[in-house]
């Protein structure tokens, strides 16, 4: 790692309870999968919650940053003022560290290759 400041989106313990058992097993058994999940929670920039733009009229504004894994992270503020990183709520903001900032999130930010959509194995059709 370099000497510049980082932002770490640290998942709460309860975030792991939300995972499917197969994803959990894969994370804890395969070093490469665990490393990719960790790298997806690190941004090579210092991001403070105060820097997340407020909603302006009808337009949703967000910050777009790349994680250390190279995936795009969208950081936005809801109408109620809550801050999200993709679908994960930031529940504790701006914990200062010597090499950056830590935010607590309630959901893991899984890499695209590890995310499984609900009903992905089912045939899709329209019913009228």
PDB file of C-alpha atoms in Angstrom:
ATOM      1  CA  UNK A   1       0.000   0.000   0.000  1.00  0.00           C
ATOM      2  CA  UNK A   2       1.092   3.520  -0.652  1.00  0.00           C
ATOM      3  CA  UNK A   3       1.502   6.330   1.868  1.00  0.00           C
ATOM      4  CA  UNK A   4      -1.562   8.324   0.758  1.00  0.00           C
ATOM      5  CA  UNK A   5      -4.752   8.489   2.801  1.00  0.00           C
ATOM      6  CA  UNK A   6      -7.385   5.766   2.383  1.00  0.00           C
ATOM      7  CA  UNK A   7     -11.043   5.310   3.219  1.00  0.00           C
ATOM      8  CA  UNK A   8     -12.098   1.955   4.666  1.00  0.00           C
ATOM      9  CA  UNK A   9     -15.746   0.926   4.688  1.00  0.00           C
ATOM     10  CA  UNK A  10     -15.682  -1.505   7.601  1.00  0.00           C
ATOM     11  CA  UNK A  11     -18.657  -3.891   7.775  1.00  0.00           C
ATOM     12  CA  UNK A  12     -20.392  -4.423  11.090  1.00  0.00           C
ATOM     13  CA  UNK A  13     -20.467  -7.971  12.484  1.00  0.00           C
ATOM     14  CA  UNK A  14     -24.167  -8.091  11.612  1.00  0.00           C
ATOM     15  CA  UNK A  15     -23.310  -7.546   7.925  1.00  0.00           C
ATOM     16  CA  UNK A  16     -21.893 -11.069   7.774  1.00  0.00           C
ATOM     17  CA  UNK A  17     -25.189 -12.481   9.085  1.00  0.00           C
ATOM     18  CA  UNK A  18     -26.928 -11.199   5.938  1.00  0.00           C
ATOM     19  CA  UNK A  19     -24.791 -13.371   3.637  1.00  0.00           C
ATOM     20  CA  UNK A  20     -25.894 -16.647   2.068  1.00  0.00           C
ATOM     21  CA  UNK A  21     -24.094 -19.641   3.567  1.00  0.00           C
ATOM     22  CA  UNK A  22     -22.426 -20.526   0.249  1.00  0.00           C
ATOM     23  CA  UNK A  23     -20.954 -17.027  -0.129  1.00  0.00           C
ATOM     24  CA  UNK A  24     -19.840 -17.042   3.512  1.00  0.00           C
ATOM     25  CA  UNK A  25     -18.144 -20.423   3.064  1.00  0.00           C
ATOM     26  CA  UNK A  26     -16.431 -19.279  -0.126  1.00  0.00           C
ATOM     27  CA  UNK A  27     -15.116 -16.147   1.614  1.00  0.00           C
ATOM     28  CA  UNK A  28     -13.711 -18.035   4.581  1.00  0.00           C
ATOM     29  CA  UNK A  29     -12.277 -20.965   2.584  1.00  0.00           C
ATOM     30  CA  UNK A  30     -10.731 -19.245  -0.447  1.00  0.00           C
ATOM     31  CA  UNK A  31      -8.012 -16.660   0.224  1.00  0.00           C
ATOM     32  CA  UNK A  32      -8.472 -14.931  -3.167  1.00  0.00           C
ATOM     33  CA  UNK A  33     -12.193 -14.410  -2.576  1.00  0.00           C
ATOM     34  CA  UNK A  34     -11.585 -12.992   0.914  1.00  0.00           C
ATOM     35  CA  UNK A  35      -8.901 -10.659  -0.470  1.00  0.00           C
ATOM     36  CA  UNK A  36     -11.212  -9.388  -3.212  1.00  0.00           C
ATOM     37  CA  UNK A  37     -13.964  -8.664  -0.659  1.00  0.00           C
ATOM     38  CA  UNK A  38     -11.517  -6.729   1.557  1.00  0.00           C
ATOM     39  CA  UNK A  39     -10.102  -4.765  -1.402  1.00  0.00           C
ATOM     40  CA  UNK A  40     -13.653  -3.845  -2.428  1.00  0.00           C
ATOM     41  CA  UNK A  41     -14.037  -1.998   0.907  1.00  0.00           C
ATOM     42  CA  UNK A  42     -10.983   0.270   0.430  1.00  0.00           C
ATOM     43  CA  UNK A  43     -10.842   3.535  -1.550  1.00  0.00           C
ATOM     44  CA  UNK A  44      -7.540   5.305  -2.298  1.00  0.00           C
ATOM     45  CA  UNK A  45      -8.823   8.678  -1.168  1.00  0.00           C
ATOM     46  CA  UNK A  46      -9.978  10.300   2.074  1.00  0.00           C
ATOM     47  CA  UNK A  47     -13.778  10.585   1.937  1.00  0.00           C
ATOM     48  CA  UNK A  48     -15.622  12.415   4.714  1.00  0.00           C
ATOM     49  CA  UNK A  49     -19.388  12.174   5.143  1.00  0.00           C
ATOM     50  CA  UNK A  50     -19.589  15.972   4.983  1.00  0.00           C
ATOM     51  CA  UNK A  51     -18.321  15.750   1.387  1.00  0.00           C
ATOM     52  CA  UNK A  52     -21.295  13.678   0.221  1.00  0.00           C
ATOM     53  CA  UNK A  53     -23.591  16.040  -1.701  1.00  0.00           C
ATOM     54  CA  UNK A  54     -27.090  16.785  -0.502  1.00  0.00           C
ATOM     55  CA  UNK A  55     -30.060  16.243  -2.782  1.00  0.00           C
ATOM     56  CA  UNK A  56     -30.642  19.200  -5.043  1.00  0.00           C
ATOM     57  CA  UNK A  57     -34.298  19.447  -6.090  1.00  0.00           C
ATOM     58  CA  UNK A  58     -35.293  16.290  -7.946  1.00  0.00           C
ATOM     59  CA  UNK A  59     -31.739  15.318  -8.875  1.00  0.00           C
ATOM     60  CA  UNK A  60     -29.954  12.550  -6.994  1.00  0.00           C
ATOM     61  CA  UNK A  61     -26.264  13.363  -6.797  1.00  0.00           C
ATOM     62  CA  UNK A  62     -23.584  10.919  -5.805  1.00  0.00           C
ATOM     63  CA  UNK A  63     -19.836  10.620  -5.611  1.00  0.00           C
ATOM     64  CA  UNK A  64     -18.301   7.919  -7.781  1.00  0.00           C
ATOM     65  CA  UNK A  65     -15.026   6.385  -6.632  1.00  0.00           C
ATOM     66  CA  UNK A  66     -13.159   3.226  -7.554  1.00  0.00           C
ATOM     67  CA  UNK A  67     -12.354   0.655  -4.911  1.00  0.00           C
ATOM     68  CA  UNK A  68      -8.935  -1.008  -4.679  1.00  0.00           C
ATOM     69  CA  UNK A  69     -10.509  -3.876  -6.619  1.00  0.00           C
ATOM     70  CA  UNK A  70     -11.344  -1.482  -9.465  1.00  0.00           C
ATOM     71  CA  UNK A  71     -15.125  -1.566  -9.041  1.00  0.00           C
ATOM     72  CA  UNK A  72     -17.193   1.617  -9.001  1.00  0.00           C
ATOM     73  CA  UNK A  73     -18.572   2.724  -5.668  1.00  0.00           C
ATOM     74  CA  UNK A  74     -21.482   5.178  -5.593  1.00  0.00           C
ATOM     75  CA  UNK A  75     -21.710   7.229  -2.405  1.00  0.00           C
ATOM     76  CA  UNK A  76     -24.940   9.170  -2.005  1.00  0.00           C
ATOM     77  CA  UNK A  77     -27.146  10.879   0.549  1.00  0.00           C
ATOM     78  CA  UNK A  78     -30.843   9.927   0.722  1.00  0.00           C
ATOM     79  CA  UNK A  79     -33.740  12.372   1.025  1.00  0.00           C
ATOM     80  CA  UNK A  80     -33.698  11.701   4.774  1.00  0.00           C
ATOM     81  CA  UNK A  81     -29.986  12.545   5.020  1.00  0.00           C
ATOM     82  CA  UNK A  82     -28.728   8.955   5.413  1.00  0.00           C
ATOM     83  CA  UNK A  83     -25.533   8.113   3.538  1.00  0.00           C
ATOM     84  CA  UNK A  84     -25.105   4.981   1.429  1.00  0.00           C
ATOM     85  CA  UNK A  85     -22.179   3.310  -0.309  1.00  0.00           C
ATOM     86  CA  UNK A  86     -23.903   1.386  -3.114  1.00  0.00           C
ATOM     87  CA  UNK A  87     -26.647  -0.452  -1.144  1.00  0.00           C
ATOM     88  CA  UNK A  88     -24.818  -0.407   2.208  1.00  0.00           C
ATOM     89  CA  UNK A  89     -25.907   2.178   4.771  1.00  0.00           C
ATOM     90  CA  UNK A  90     -23.053   4.047   6.421  1.00  0.00           C
ATOM     91  CA  UNK A  91     -24.065   3.783  10.061  1.00  0.00           C
ATOM     92  CA  UNK A  92     -21.037   5.489  11.619  1.00  0.00           C
ATOM     93  CA  UNK A  93     -19.099   8.231   9.841  1.00  0.00           C
ATOM     94  CA  UNK A  94     -15.639   9.714   9.896  1.00  0.00           C
ATOM     95  CA  UNK A  95     -13.668   7.631  12.379  1.00  0.00           C
ATOM     96  CA  UNK A  96     -10.184   9.115  12.065  1.00  0.00           C
ATOM     97  CA  UNK A  97      -7.176   6.839  11.649  1.00  0.00           C
ATOM     98  CA  UNK A  98      -3.496   7.700  11.175  1.00  0.00           C
ATOM     99  CA  UNK A  99      -3.641   6.711   7.493  1.00  0.00           C
ATOM    100  CA  UNK A 100      -7.191   7.717   6.565  1.00  0.00           C
ATOM    101  CA  UNK A 101     -10.845   7.506   7.511  1.00  0.00           C
ATOM    102  CA  UNK A 102     -13.047   4.584   8.546  1.00  0.00           C
ATOM    103  CA  UNK A 103     -16.818   4.374   8.045  1.00  0.00           C
ATOM    104  CA  UNK A 104     -18.958   1.513   9.396  1.00  0.00           C
ATOM    105  CA  UNK A 105     -21.380  -0.082   6.919  1.00  0.00           C
ATOM    106  CA  UNK A 106     -24.294  -2.437   7.586  1.00  0.00           C
ATOM    107  CA  UNK A 107     -23.848  -4.599   4.456  1.00  0.00           C
ATOM    108  CA  UNK A 108     -20.834  -6.146   2.746  1.00  0.00           C
ATOM    109  CA  UNK A 109     -19.825  -4.640  -0.593  1.00  0.00           C
ATOM    110  CA  UNK A 110     -19.414  -7.859  -2.545  1.00  0.00           C
ATOM    111  CA  UNK A 111     -17.483  -7.906  -5.830  1.00  0.00           C
ATOM    112  CA  UNK A 112     -19.645  -8.295  -8.947  1.00  0.00           C
ATOM    113  CA  UNK A 113     -18.476 -11.872  -9.526  1.00  0.00           C
ATOM    114  CA  UNK A 114     -19.612 -12.926  -6.061  1.00  0.00           C
ATOM    115  CA  UNK A 115     -23.048 -11.294  -6.067  1.00  0.00           C
ATOM    116  CA  UNK A 116     -25.935 -13.588  -6.907  1.00  0.00           C
ATOM    117  CA  UNK A 117     -29.249 -12.108  -7.896  1.00  0.00           C
ATOM    118  CA  UNK A 118     -32.363 -13.545  -6.336  1.00  0.00           C
ATOM    119  CA  UNK A 119     -34.073 -16.041  -8.609  1.00  0.00           C
ATOM    120  CA  UNK A 120     -31.137 -16.138 -11.027  1.00  0.00           C
ATOM    121  CA  UNK A 121     -31.610 -19.869 -11.647  1.00  0.00           C
ATOM    122  CA  UNK A 122     -35.316 -19.605 -12.415  1.00  0.00           C
ATOM    123  CA  UNK A 123     -36.852 -19.122 -15.837  1.00  0.00           C
ATOM    124  CA  UNK A 124     -38.286 -15.676 -16.249  1.00  0.00           C
ATOM    125  CA  UNK A 125     -41.601 -15.065 -17.976  1.00  0.00           C
ATOM    126  CA  UNK A 126     -44.489 -12.639 -17.887  1.00  0.00           C
ATOM    127  CA  UNK A 127     -47.883 -13.549 -16.468  1.00  0.00           C
ATOM    128  CA  UNK A 128     -50.927 -11.489 -17.359  1.00  0.00           C
TER     129      UNK A 128
END
